[in-house]
Amino acid sequence: MPTMTDLLHSPIHDRHVALGAKMADFGGWSMPIEYPGGGVVAEHTAVRERVGIFDVSHLGKARVSGPGAADFVNRCLTNDLRRIGPGRAQYTMCCTETGGVVDDLIQYLRSDDDVFLIPNAANTARVVELLAAAAPEGLVVENLHDRYGVIAVQGPSSDAVLRRLGLPVDHDYMSFVETEWEGLPVIVCRTGYTGERGYEIVPPWEVAGSVWDELVAAVSGHGGLPCGLGARDTLRTEMGYPLHGNDLSLDITPVMAGAAWAVGWDKPAFWGKDALTAERAAKQSRLMRGLVASGRGIPRSHCEVKDAAGTVVGEVTSGTFSPTRKQGIALALLDRSVTLGDEVVVDVRGREVPATVSKPPFVEVGVRER
Amino acid sequence: MSDLDYPAGLRYTAEHEWVRADGEVLRVGITSFAQEALGDVVYVSLPAVGDTVAAGDTCGEVESTKSVSDLYAPVSGEVTAVNGALDATPELVNSDPYGEGWMYEIRPADAGAADALLDVDAYTSQLS
């Protein structure tokens, strides 16, 4: 466990400290959990009802460029880049040959010869290492972790906030526009991890602070808040979005995690294809389901899940309090004998919390709205 | 921490609970420090009225969006009241930890038991 002084700092770190944010270690980076005057519930609600901004500069940035870069990435990562065109982004995974998930990431297709990647903080070096080792002559794989910041603007008022900054808005879900900020190139992508309409802005490291400052001013005019990674976690859990390390891992495959939609099964090759194809056909592995606690209590990761007879049928991978529903919600890997609507019991530190098996998302949201 | 307060008239425990003498009973809650560290409190699980607890026993839980903490009985005795308002409004623990956010009351087996707990100076000196 590194001490706080060993942790990496985002380009916006000094702003968080000045705001009095509670900071914590996220993948080796010291990042804000919540801000004074906000708190997880208020920040969560701001995003669902108005708008919130998140510094997620701990996320990795990497680039694969050179002749045939997109084809190369498409032979490695799970999703099918041929399903999208330039200017579009796509959720994908980097798997091992045995089907475990090294990381889940967003790939931005700039052209056939240029793919920008946003992996998770703790896995960026490994993803870059694997791609670099596999890359043919002529392709360049760069780790750009400390060359860009990433700021997410999320919530129904996101467009108004970006307009105040003169940034492009209203492009399609999962598409991006490249523009400029203080004369430097900035990517504005219609993506996020909250389920709300929103954008992720990728500015060069040196101007991330000035983008943040203007966003702080802009959101305050719309009842918005700077939001920490605590709210980001409750928001993503309400959507059933997986978090690598909890709901996806070297032991939790895309088949188990319900992420088969992000696998290009028809592609000639991607890492893990044989193992995942066999696992998918065997229909034996546990599956990711949602749980809604019907009693008091919050399921937490690693809590055992039991059926009515008391037999262990699975394990919680992520659990939290849903600020929107005001009850405990969870993602859990469950045996295939358990089906939607079943009543189960979660062992929460020795206390039995009843829960209903359900299909996420746990809330109604407008992420794809035009 | 400078904006958190620790009333001088209370007794404290190393587990960040406060105790206020109120006639024959002691009222128990968690400190500013504890509620700030937990973040938004979303569930409070309290002992039942009539429960007999021994000092140091786990007798409840305080749960926030991100974590859970046990409540420990500060002294031995019998639980005489619990704050039912926390069922519907657990956020009182954050907004008013020494007032409306109190947790439960206990009649100590030993009337002087609270005197052995930390005073405000002893408690705050261990926070830094």
CSV table of C-alpha atoms in Angstrom, one decimal:
chain,number,residue,atom,x,y,z
A,1,MET,CA,0.0,0.0,0.0
A,2,PRO,CA,1.7,3.2,-1.1
A,3,THR,CA,1.6,6.2,1.2
A,4,MET,CA,-0.1,9.3,0.0
A,5,THR,CA,3.3,10.9,-0.8
A,6,ASP,CA,4.1,8.0,-3.3
A,7,LEU,CA,0.8,8.6,-5.2
A,8,LEU,CA,0.7,10.2,-8.6
A,9,HIS,CA,-1.1,13.5,-8.9
A,10,SER,CA,-3.6,14.6,-11.6
A,11,PRO,CA,-2.9,17.9,-13.4
A,12,ILE,CA,-5.9,19.3,-11.4
A,13,HIS,CA,-4.6,18.0,-8.0
A,14,ASP,CA,-4.0,21.5,-6.5
A,15,ARG,CA,-7.6,22.5,-7.3
A,16,HIS,CA,-8.9,19.5,-5.4
A,17,VAL,CA,-6.7,20.3,-2.4
A,18,ALA,CA,-7.8,23.9,-2.5
A,19,LEU,CA,-11.4,22.9,-2.5
A,20,GLY,CA,-10.8,20.7,0.6
A,21,ALA,CA,-11.6,17.4,-1.2
A,22,LYS,CA,-11.2,14.1,0.6
A,23,MET,CA,-8.5,12.3,-1.3
A,24,ALA,CA,-7.8,8.6,-1.7
A,25,ASP,CA,-5.7,6.2,-3.7
A,26,PHE,CA,-7.2,5.1,-7.0
A,27,GLY,CA,-5.0,2.8,-9.0
A,28,GLY,CA,-1.9,4.6,-7.6
A,29,TRP,CA,-3.2,8.1,-8.0
A,30,SER,CA,-4.4,10.4,-5.3
A,31,MET,CA,-7.9,11.4,-6.4
A,32,PRO,CA,-10.9,13.1,-4.9
A,33,ILE,CA,-13.5,10.9,-3.3
A,34,GLU,CA,-15.9,13.7,-2.4
A,35,TYR,CA,-15.9,17.5,-1.8
A,36,PRO,CA,-17.0,19.5,1.2
A,37,GLY,CA,-20.4,20.9,0.7
A,38,GLY,CA,-21.2,18.0,-1.5
A,39,GLY,CA,-20.8,14.4,-0.3
A,40,VAL,CA,-21.5,11.3,-2.2
A,41,VAL,CA,-25.3,11.6,-2.1
A,42,ALA,CA,-25.5,15.3,-3.1
A,43,GLU,CA,-22.9,14.8,-5.8
A,44,HIS,CA,-24.7,11.8,-7.1
A,45,THR,CA,-28.0,13.6,-7.2
A,46,ALA,CA,-26.5,16.6,-8.9
A,47,VAL,CA,-25.5,14.3,-11.8
A,48,ARG,CA,-28.8,12.6,-12.0
A,49,GLU,CA,-30.8,15.8,-11.9
A,50,ARG,CA,-28.5,18.6,-13.2
A,51,VAL,CA,-24.8,18.2,-13.9
A,52,GLY,CA,-21.5,17.2,-12.3
A,53,ILE,CA,-17.9,17.3,-13.2
A,54,PHE,CA,-15.3,14.7,-12.4
A,55,ASP,CA,-11.6,14.7,-12.7
A,56,VAL,CA,-10.8,11.3,-14.0
A,57,SER,CA,-7.2,12.1,-15.2
A,58,HIS,CA,-6.0,9.0,-13.4
A,59,LEU,CA,-7.5,7.1,-16.4
A,60,GLY,CA,-4.8,6.0,-18.8
A,61,LYS,CA,-4.2,7.4,-22.3
A,62,ALA,CA,-2.4,5.5,-25.0
A,63,ARG,CA,-2.1,5.6,-28.7
A,64,VAL,CA,-1.5,3.1,-31.4
A,65,SER,CA,-0.4,4.7,-34.7
A,66,GLY,CA,1.1,3.8,-38.0
A,67,PRO,CA,-0.1,1.9,-41.1
A,68,GLY,CA,-2.9,-0.5,-40.2
A,69,ALA,CA,-3.1,0.5,-36.6
A,70,ALA,CA,-6.8,-0.1,-36.4
A,71,ASP,CA,-6.5,-3.5,-37.9
A,72,PHE,CA,-3.8,-4.4,-35.5
A,73,VAL,CA,-5.8,-3.2,-32.4
A,74,ASN,CA,-8.8,-5.2,-33.8
A,75,ARG,CA,-6.7,-8.4,-33.9
A,76,CYS,CA,-5.9,-7.9,-30.1
A,77,LEU,CA,-8.9,-6.4,-28.3
A,78,THR,CA,-12.3,-8.0,-28.1
A,79,ASN,CA,-14.8,-5.6,-29.7
A,80,ASP,CA,-15.1,-5.2,-33.5
A,81,LEU,CA,-13.7,-1.9,-34.6
A,82,ARG,CA,-15.1,-2.5,-38.1
A,83,ARG,CA,-18.5,-1.8,-36.5
A,84,ILE,CA,-17.6,1.9,-36.2
A,85,GLY,CA,-16.1,4.5,-38.4
A,86,PRO,CA,-13.6,7.3,-37.7
A,87,GLY,CA,-14.9,9.8,-35.1
A,88,ARG,CA,-16.5,7.0,-33.1
A,89,ALA,CA,-15.6,5.4,-29.8
A,90,GLN,CA,-16.2,1.9,-28.6
A,91,TYR,CA,-16.1,-0.1,-25.4
A,92,THR,CA,-13.7,-3.0,-25.6
A,93,MET,CA,-11.6,-5.4,-23.5
A,94,CYS,CA,-8.1,-6.6,-23.4
A,95,CYS,CA,-8.1,-10.3,-22.6
A,96,THR,CA,-5.5,-13.0,-21.9
A,97,GLU,CA,-5.4,-16.1,-24.1
A,98,THR,CA,-7.4,-17.9,-21.3
A,99,GLY,CA,-10.1,-15.2,-21.5
A,100,GLY,CA,-9.4,-13.3,-18.3
A,101,VAL,CA,-9.7,-9.5,-18.6
A,102,VAL,CA,-6.5,-7.6,-18.3
A,103,ASP,CA,-8.5,-4.4,-18.6
A,104,ASP,CA,-11.6,-2.9,-20.1
A,105,LEU,CA,-11.1,0.3,-22.1
A,106,ILE,CA,-12.6,2.8,-24.6
A,107,GLN,CA,-11.0,2.9,-28.1
A,108,TYR,CA,-11.3,6.0,-30.1
A,109,LEU,CA,-11.0,5.3,-33.9
A,110,ARG,CA,-9.4,8.4,-35.4
A,111,SER,CA,-8.5,6.8,-38.7
A,112,ASP,CA,-7.3,3.4,-40.0
A,113,ASP,CA,-3.9,4.4,-38.9
A,114,ASP,CA,-4.6,6.0,-35.5
A,115,VAL,CA,-6.4,4.6,-32.4
A,116,PHE,CA,-6.5,6.4,-29.1
A,117,LEU,CA,-7.1,4.3,-26.0
A,118,ILE,CA,-8.4,5.1,-22.5
A,119,PRO,CA,-7.6,2.2,-20.2
A,120,ASN,CA,-7.9,2.1,-16.4
A,121,ALA,CA,-5.3,3.8,-14.3
A,122,ALA,CA,-3.8,0.7,-12.8
A,123,ASN,CA,-3.8,-1.4,-16.0
A,124,THR,CA,-2.5,1.1,-18.5
A,125,ALA,CA,1.2,0.1,-18.4
A,126,ARG,CA,0.2,-3.6,-18.8
A,127,VAL,CA,-2.1,-2.9,-21.8
A,128,VAL,CA,0.6,-0.8,-23.5
A,129,GLU,CA,3.2,-3.5,-22.8
A,130,LEU,CA,1.0,-6.2,-24.3
A,131,LEU,CA,0.2,-4.2,-27.4
A,132,ALA,CA,3.8,-3.0,-27.9
A,133,ALA,CA,5.0,-6.6,-27.7
A,134,ALA,CA,2.6,-7.7,-30.3
A,135,ALA,CA,2.8,-4.8,-32.6
A,136,PRO,CA,4.3,-5.4,-36.0
A,137,GLU,CA,7.1,-3.3,-37.4
A,138,GLY,CA,6.0,0.2,-38.4
A,139,LEU,CA,3.4,0.6,-35.6
A,140,VAL,CA,4.0,2.8,-32.6
A,141,VAL,CA,2.4,2.1,-29.3
A,142,GLU,CA,2.7,5.0,-26.9
A,143,ASN,CA,1.8,5.3,-23.2
A,144,LEU,CA,0.5,8.9,-22.9
A,145,HIS,CA,-0.7,8.6,-19.3
A,146,ASP,CA,0.8,11.9,-18.2
A,147,ARG,CA,0.3,13.8,-21.4
A,148,TYR,CA,-3.5,14.4,-21.1
A,149,GLY,CA,-6.0,15.0,-18.4
A,150,VAL,CA,-9.6,13.6,-18.6
A,151,ILE,CA,-12.6,15.5,-17.2
A,152,ALA,CA,-16.1,14.0,-17.4
A,153,VAL,CA,-19.1,16.4,-17.6
A,154,GLN,CA,-22.2,14.3,-16.8
A,155,GLY,CA,-25.9,15.0,-16.3
A,156,PRO,CA,-28.9,16.5,-18.2
A,157,SER,CA,-27.4,20.0,-18.2
A,158,SER,CA,-24.0,18.9,-19.7
A,159,ASP,CA,-24.7,20.5,-23.1
A,160,ALA,CA,-25.3,23.9,-21.6
A,161,VAL,CA,-22.1,23.7,-19.5
A,162,LEU,CA,-20.0,22.7,-22.5
A,163,ARG,CA,-21.5,25.5,-24.6
A,164,ARG,CA,-20.5,28.0,-21.9
A,165,LEU,CA,-16.9,26.9,-22.6
A,166,GLY,CA,-17.3,27.1,-26.4
A,167,LEU,CA,-16.9,23.3,-26.7
A,168,PRO,CA,-18.8,21.2,-29.3
A,169,VAL,CA,-21.9,19.5,-28.1
A,170,ASP,CA,-24.8,17.3,-29.3
A,171,HIS,CA,-22.7,14.8,-31.3
A,172,ASP,CA,-24.0,11.2,-31.2
A,173,TYR,CA,-23.6,8.9,-28.2
A,174,MET,CA,-20.1,7.3,-28.4
A,175,SER,CA,-18.8,9.7,-31.0
A,176,PHE,CA,-16.1,12.4,-30.5
A,177,VAL,CA,-15.1,15.7,-31.9
A,178,GLU,CA,-11.5,17.1,-31.9
A,179,THR,CA,-11.3,20.8,-31.2
A,180,GLU,CA,-8.9,23.3,-29.6
A,181,TRP,CA,-8.5,24.8,-26.1
A,182,GLU,CA,-6.0,27.7,-25.7
A,183,GLY,CA,-4.6,26.6,-29.1
A,184,LEU,CA,-4.0,23.0,-28.1
A,185,PRO,CA,-5.9,20.0,-29.4
A,186,VAL,CA,-8.8,18.7,-27.2
A,187,ILE,CA,-11.0,15.6,-27.7
A,188,VAL,CA,-14.7,15.9,-26.6
A,189,CYS,CA,-16.3,12.5,-26.5
A,190,ARG,CA,-20.0,11.7,-25.8
A,191,THR,CA,-19.1,9.1,-23.3
A,192,GLY,CA,-19.2,8.6,-19.5
A,193,TYR,CA,-19.7,6.2,-16.7
A,194,THR,CA,-22.8,7.5,-15.0
A,195,GLY,CA,-25.7,6.6,-17.3
A,196,GLU,CA,-26.5,10.3,-17.9
A,197,ARG,CA,-26.1,12.3,-21.0
A,198,GLY,CA,-22.6,13.7,-20.9
A,199,TYR,CA,-19.1,14.1,-22.3
A,200,GLU,CA,-15.5,13.2,-21.5
A,201,ILE,CA,-13.1,16.0,-22.3
A,202,VAL,CA,-9.4,15.0,-23.0
A,203,PRO,CA,-7.3,18.1,-22.8
A,204,PRO,CA,-3.5,18.2,-22.9
A,205,TRP,CA,-2.0,17.9,-19.3
A,206,GLU,CA,-0.9,21.5,-19.2
A,207,VAL,CA,-4.3,23.0,-19.8
A,208,ALA,CA,-6.4,20.5,-17.9
A,209,GLY,CA,-6.5,22.9,-14.9
A,210,SER,CA,-7.8,25.8,-16.9
A,211,VAL,CA,-10.6,23.6,-18.4
A,212,TRP,CA,-11.5,22.5,-14.9
A,213,ASP,CA,-11.6,26.0,-13.6
A,214,GLU,CA,-14.0,27.1,-16.3
A,215,LEU,CA,-16.1,24.0,-15.8
A,216,VAL,CA,-16.3,24.7,-12.0
A,217,ALA,CA,-17.6,28.2,-12.8
A,218,ALA,CA,-20.0,27.0,-15.5
A,219,VAL,CA,-21.6,24.1,-13.5
A,220,SER,CA,-22.3,26.4,-10.5
A,221,GLY,CA,-24.7,28.4,-12.8
A,222,HIS,CA,-26.7,25.1,-13.4
A,223,GLY,CA,-26.9,23.8,-9.9
A,224,GLY,CA,-24.0,21.5,-10.6
A,225,LEU,CA,-21.1,20.3,-8.5
A,226,PRO,CA,-17.6,19.0,-8.7
A,227,CYS,CA,-18.0,15.3,-8.0
A,228,GLY,CA,-15.6,12.8,-6.5
A,229,LEU,CA,-15.0,9.2,-7.4
A,230,GLY,CA,-17.4,8.1,-4.6
A,231,ALA,CA,-20.3,9.4,-6.5
A,232,ARG,CA,-18.9,8.0,-9.7
A,233,ASP,CA,-19.0,4.6,-8.1
A,234,THR,CA,-22.6,4.8,-6.9
A,235,LEU,CA,-23.6,6.2,-10.4
A,236,ARG,CA,-21.9,3.4,-12.3
A,237,THR,CA,-23.3,0.7,-10.0
A,238,GLU,CA,-26.8,2.0,-10.5
A,239,MET,CA,-26.2,1.5,-14.2
A,240,GLY,CA,-24.7,-2.0,-13.7
A,241,TYR,CA,-21.5,-0.8,-15.4
A,242,PRO,CA,-18.6,-3.1,-14.5
A,243,LEU,CA,-15.5,-1.9,-12.6
A,244,HIS,CA,-12.3,-3.7,-13.5
A,245,GLY,CA,-10.9,-5.4,-10.4
A,246,ASN,CA,-14.4,-6.0,-9.0
A,247,ASP,CA,-16.7,-7.1,-11.8
A,248,LEU,CA,-14.2,-7.9,-14.5
A,249,SER,CA,-10.8,-9.4,-13.8
A,250,LEU,CA,-8.3,-12.0,-14.8
A,251,ASP,CA,-10.8,-14.5,-13.2
A,252,ILE,CA,-14.0,-12.9,-14.4
A,253,THR,CA,-14.4,-13.2,-18.2
A,254,PRO,CA,-16.5,-11.1,-20.6
A,255,VAL,CA,-18.9,-14.2,-20.8
A,256,MET,CA,-19.4,-14.2,-17.1
A,257,ALA,CA,-19.6,-10.4,-16.8
A,258,GLY,CA,-22.4,-10.1,-19.4
A,259,ALA,CA,-20.0,-8.2,-21.6
A,260,ALA,CA,-20.4,-10.6,-24.6
A,261,TRP,CA,-22.0,-7.7,-26.5
A,262,ALA,CA,-18.5,-6.1,-26.5
A,263,VAL,CA,-16.8,-9.1,-28.1
A,264,GLY,CA,-16.5,-9.4,-31.9
A,265,TRP,CA,-17.2,-13.1,-32.0
A,266,ASP,CA,-17.1,-13.2,-35.8
A,267,LYS,CA,-13.6,-11.7,-36.0
A,268,PRO,CA,-10.9,-14.0,-37.3
A,269,ALA,CA,-8.8,-13.3,-34.1
A,270,PHE,CA,-8.6,-11.5,-30.8
A,271,TRP,CA,-6.8,-12.3,-27.6
A,272,GLY,CA,-8.7,-15.0,-25.8
A,273,LYS,CA,-11.0,-15.9,-28.7
A,274,ASP,CA,-10.6,-19.7,-28.4
A,275,ALA,CA,-11.1,-19.8,-24.6
A,276,LEU,CA,-14.0,-17.4,-24.6
A,277,THR,CA,-15.8,-19.1,-27.5
A,278,ALA,CA,-15.5,-22.4,-25.7
A,279,GLU,CA,-16.7,-20.9,-22.4
A,280,ARG,CA,-19.6,-19.2,-24.2
A,281,ALA,CA,-20.7,-22.5,-25.8
A,282,ALA,CA,-20.4,-24.5,-22.6
A,283,LYS,CA,-22.9,-22.3,-20.8
A,284,GLN,CA,-21.5,-23.4,-17.4
A,285,SER,CA,-19.9,-20.4,-15.9
A,286,ARG,CA,-21.6,-18.1,-13.4
A,287,LEU,CA,-23.3,-15.0,-14.8
A,288,MET,CA,-23.3,-11.4,-13.6
A,289,ARG,CA,-26.8,-10.4,-12.2
A,290,GLY,CA,-28.2,-7.5,-10.4
A,291,LEU,CA,-29.4,-7.7,-6.8
A,292,VAL,CA,-31.8,-5.3,-5.2
A,293,ALA,CA,-31.9,-5.5,-1.4
A,294,SER,CA,-35.5,-5.8,-0.1
A,295,GLY,CA,-34.5,-5.2,3.5
A,296,ARG,CA,-32.2,-2.9,5.2
A,297,GLY,CA,-28.5,-3.4,4.6
A,298,ILE,CA,-26.1,-3.0,1.8
A,299,PRO,CA,-24.5,-5.9,0.0
A,300,ARG,CA,-20.7,-5.3,-0.4
A,301,SER,CA,-18.2,-7.0,-2.7
A,302,HIS,CA,-17.2,-10.6,-1.6
A,303,CYS,CA,-20.5,-11.1,0.4
A,304,GLU,CA,-21.8,-14.6,-0.2
A,305,VAL,CA,-25.2,-15.0,-1.9
A,306,LYS,CA,-27.4,-18.0,-0.9
A,307,ASP,CA,-30.6,-19.4,-2.2
A,308,ALA,CA,-33.8,-20.0,-0.2
A,309,ALA,CA,-32.4,-23.4,1.0
A,310,GLY,CA,-29.2,-21.7,2.3
A,311,THR,CA,-27.0,-23.1,-0.5
A,312,VAL,CA,-24.3,-20.7,-1.7
A,313,VAL,CA,-25.1,-19.7,-5.3
A,314,GLY,CA,-22.7,-16.9,-5.8
A,315,GLU,CA,-20.8,-13.8,-4.6
A,316,VAL,CA,-21.3,-10.1,-4.7
A,317,THR,CA,-18.7,-8.3,-6.9
A,318,SER,CA,-19.8,-4.7,-6.3
A,319,GLY,CA,-22.4,-3.4,-3.9
A,320,THR,CA,-23.5,0.0,-2.7
A,321,PHE,CA,-26.3,2.1,-1.5
A,322,SER,CA,-28.3,3.5,-4.4
A,323,PRO,CA,-28.9,7.2,-3.7
A,324,THR,CA,-31.7,7.2,-6.3
A,325,ARG,CA,-33.6,4.2,-5.0
A,326,LYS,CA,-32.5,4.6,-1.4
A,327,GLN,CA,-31.8,0.9,-1.0
A,328,GLY,CA,-28.9,-1.5,-1.4
A,329,ILE,CA,-28.0,-2.7,-4.9
A,330,ALA,CA,-25.3,-5.0,-6.1
A,331,LEU,CA,-23.7,-6.8,-9.0
A,332,ALA,CA,-23.1,-10.5,-8.2
A,333,LEU,CA,-21.8,-13.5,-10.0
A,334,LEU,CA,-24.4,-16.2,-9.7
A,335,ASP,CA,-24.9,-19.8,-10.7
A,336,ARG,CA,-26.9,-20.3,-13.8
A,337,SER,CA,-29.6,-22.1,-11.7
A,338,VAL,CA,-30.5,-18.6,-10.4
A,339,THR,CA,-32.8,-16.6,-12.6
A,340,LEU,CA,-34.3,-13.1,-12.8
A,341,GLY,CA,-36.9,-12.5,-10.2
A,342,ASP,CA,-35.5,-15.1,-7.7
A,343,GLU,CA,-35.4,-14.2,-4.1
A,344,VAL,CA,-31.9,-14.7,-2.6
A,345,VAL,CA,-30.2,-13.9,0.7
A,346,VAL,CA,-26.9,-11.9,0.9
A,347,ASP,CA,-24.7,-12.7,3.9
A,348,VAL,CA,-23.7,-9.2,5.0
A,349,ARG,CA,-21.2,-9.7,7.8
A,350,GLY,CA,-23.3,-12.5,9.3
A,351,ARG,CA,-26.6,-10.7,8.8
A,352,GLU,CA,-29.0,-12.1,6.2
A,353,VAL,CA,-30.2,-9.4,3.8
A,354,PRO,CA,-32.9,-10.6,1.4
A,355,ALA,CA,-32.6,-9.5,-2.2
A,356,THR,CA,-34.3,-9.9,-5.5
A,357,VAL,CA,-32.3,-11.0,-8.6
A,358,SER,CA,-32.8,-8.3,-11.3
A,359,LYS,CA,-31.4,-7.0,-14.5
A,360,PRO,CA,-29.5,-3.7,-14.4
A,361,PRO,CA,-29.6,-0.8,-14.9
A,362,PHE,CA,-31.3,-0.2,-11.5
A,363,VAL,CA,-32.5,3.3,-12.6
A,364,GLU,CA,-34.0,4.9,-15.7
A,365,VAL,CA,-31.5,7.2,-17.4
A,366,GLY,CA,-31.0,9.2,-20.5
A,367,VAL,CA,-27.4,8.4,-21.6
A,368,ARG,CA,-28.4,7.8,-25.2
A,369,GLU,CA,-31.0,10.5,-25.6
A,370,ARG,CA,-30.6,12.7,-28.6
B,1,MET,CA,-10.2,18.9,10.9
B,2,SER,CA,-10.4,22.4,12.2
B,3,ASP,CA,-14.0,22.9,11.5
B,4,LEU,CA,-15.1,19.8,13.4
B,5,ASP,CA,-16.1,20.3,17.0
B,6,TYR,CA,-15.8,18.2,20.1
B,7,PRO,CA,-18.0,19.5,23.0
B,8,ALA,CA,-16.1,19.8,26.3
B,9,GLY,CA,-18.8,18.4,28.5
B,10,LEU,CA,-18.8,14.9,26.8
B,11,ARG,CA,-16.8,11.8,27.4
B,12,TYR,CA,-15.2,10.0,24.4
B,13,THR,CA,-13.9,6.6,23.4
B,14,ALA,CA,-10.9,5.6,21.1
B,15,GLU,CA,-13.6,4.2,18.7
B,16,HIS,CA,-14.8,7.8,18.1
B,17,GLU,CA,-18.0,7.6,20.1
B,18,TRP,CA,-19.2,10.2,22.5
B,19,VAL,CA,-21.1,9.7,25.8
B,20,ARG,CA,-23.3,12.3,27.6
B,21,ALA,CA,-24.5,11.8,31.1
B,22,ASP,CA,-28.3,12.4,31.3
B,23,GLY,CA,-29.5,11.5,34.8
B,24,GLU,CA,-29.1,7.8,35.3
B,25,VAL,CA,-28.5,7.0,31.7
B,26,LEU,CA,-25.7,7.7,29.2
B,27,ARG,CA,-26.6,8.9,25.7
B,28,VAL,CA,-24.2,7.6,23.0
B,29,GLY,CA,-23.4,8.8,19.5
B,30,ILE,CA,-20.5,9.0,17.1
B,31,THR,CA,-18.1,12.0,16.9
B,32,SER,CA,-17.7,14.7,14.2
B,33,PHE,CA,-14.5,13.0,13.3
B,34,ALA,CA,-16.3,9.6,12.8
B,35,GLN,CA,-19.2,11.0,10.7
B,36,GLU,CA,-16.8,13.0,8.5
B,37,ALA,CA,-14.6,9.9,7.9
B,38,LEU,CA,-17.6,7.8,7.1
B,39,GLY,CA,-19.2,10.2,4.7
B,40,ASP,CA,-23.0,10.2,4.0
B,41,VAL,CA,-24.6,7.9,6.5
B,42,VAL,CA,-27.3,5.8,4.9
B,43,TYR,CA,-28.1,3.1,7.5
B,44,VAL,CA,-27.8,2.9,11.2
B,45,SER,CA,-28.3,-0.5,12.9
B,46,LEU,CA,-28.9,-0.1,16.7
B,47,PRO,CA,-29.2,-2.5,19.6
B,48,ALA,CA,-32.7,-3.3,20.9
B,49,VAL,CA,-34.1,-1.6,24.0
B,50,GLY,CA,-33.6,-4.1,26.9
B,51,ASP,CA,-30.3,-5.5,25.4
B,52,THR,CA,-27.6,-6.0,28.0
B,53,VAL,CA,-24.2,-5.1,26.6
B,54,ALA,CA,-20.6,-5.4,28.0
B,55,ALA,CA,-18.1,-2.6,27.4
B,56,GLY,CA,-16.4,-3.1,24.1
B,57,ASP,CA,-19.1,-5.3,22.7
B,58,THR,CA,-20.2,-4.7,19.1
B,59,CYS,CA,-23.8,-3.5,19.4
B,60,GLY,CA,-24.6,-1.9,16.0
B,61,GLU,CA,-23.4,-0.6,12.7
B,62,VAL,CA,-23.2,2.7,11.0
B,63,GLU,CA,-23.1,2.4,7.2
B,64,SER,CA,-22.2,5.1,4.6
B,65,THR,CA,-22.3,4.9,0.8
B,66,LYS,CA,-18.7,3.7,0.9
B,67,SER,CA,-18.0,1.9,4.1
B,68,VAL,CA,-19.4,0.4,7.4
B,69,SER,CA,-18.3,0.9,11.0
B,70,ASP,CA,-19.2,-1.1,14.1
B,71,LEU,CA,-20.6,0.6,17.1
B,72,TYR,CA,-19.0,-0.5,20.4
B,73,ALA,CA,-20.7,-0.3,23.8
B,74,PRO,CA,-18.6,2.3,25.7
B,75,VAL,CA,-19.6,0.9,29.1
B,76,SER,CA,-21.4,-2.2,30.4
B,77,GLY,CA,-25.1,-1.9,31.0
B,78,GLU,CA,-28.7,-2.1,29.6
B,79,VAL,CA,-30.0,-0.3,26.6
B,80,THR,CA,-32.9,1.9,27.6
B,81,ALA,CA,-33.7,3.8,24.5
B,82,VAL,CA,-32.7,4.1,20.8
B,83,ASN,CA,-33.1,6.9,18.3
B,84,GLY,CA,-35.8,5.7,16.1
B,85,ALA,CA,-35.5,8.8,13.9
B,86,LEU,CA,-32.3,7.4,12.4
B,87,ASP,CA,-34.4,4.7,10.6
B,88,ALA,CA,-35.9,7.2,8.2
B,89,THR,CA,-33.3,10.0,8.5
B,90,PRO,CA,-29.9,8.5,9.0
B,91,GLU,CA,-28.3,11.7,7.6
B,92,LEU,CA,-28.9,13.3,11.1
B,93,VAL,CA,-25.7,11.5,12.1
B,94,ASN,CA,-23.9,13.8,9.6
B,95,SER,CA,-25.8,17.0,10.2
B,96,ASP,CA,-26.1,16.9,14.0
B,97,PRO,CA,-23.9,14.1,15.4
B,98,TYR,CA,-24.1,15.4,19.0
B,99,GLY,CA,-27.8,16.3,18.9
B,100,GLU,CA,-30.5,14.8,16.7
B,101,GLY,CA,-28.1,12.2,15.4
B,102,TRP,CA,-27.7,10.5,18.8
B,103,MET,CA,-27.7,6.6,18.7
B,104,TYR,CA,-28.9,5.0,21.9
B,105,GLU,CA,-29.0,5.3,25.7
B,106,ILE,CA,-27.6,2.9,28.2
B,107,ARG,CA,-28.1,2.5,31.9
B,108,PRO,CA,-24.6,1.7,33.1
B,109,ALA,CA,-24.1,-1.3,35.4
B,110,ASP,CA,-21.5,0.8,37.3
B,111,ALA,CA,-22.8,4.4,37.8
B,112,GLY,CA,-19.3,5.9,37.5
B,113,ALA,CA,-18.3,4.0,34.4
B,114,ALA,CA,-18.3,7.0,32.1
B,115,ASP,CA,-15.7,8.8,34.3
B,116,ALA,CA,-13.1,6.2,33.1
B,117,LEU,CA,-13.6,7.3,29.4
B,118,LEU,CA,-11.6,9.9,27.6
B,119,ASP,CA,-12.1,13.6,28.3
B,120,VAL,CA,-12.2,16.0,25.3
B,121,ASP,CA,-8.4,16.8,25.6
B,122,ALA,CA,-7.5,13.2,25.7
B,123,TYR,CA,-9.7,12.4,22.8
B,124,THR,CA,-8.7,15.2,20.5
B,125,SER,CA,-5.0,14.7,21.2
B,126,GLN,CA,-5.2,11.2,19.7
B,127,LEU,CA,-6.9,12.5,16.5
B,128,SER,CA,-3.8,14.2,15.1
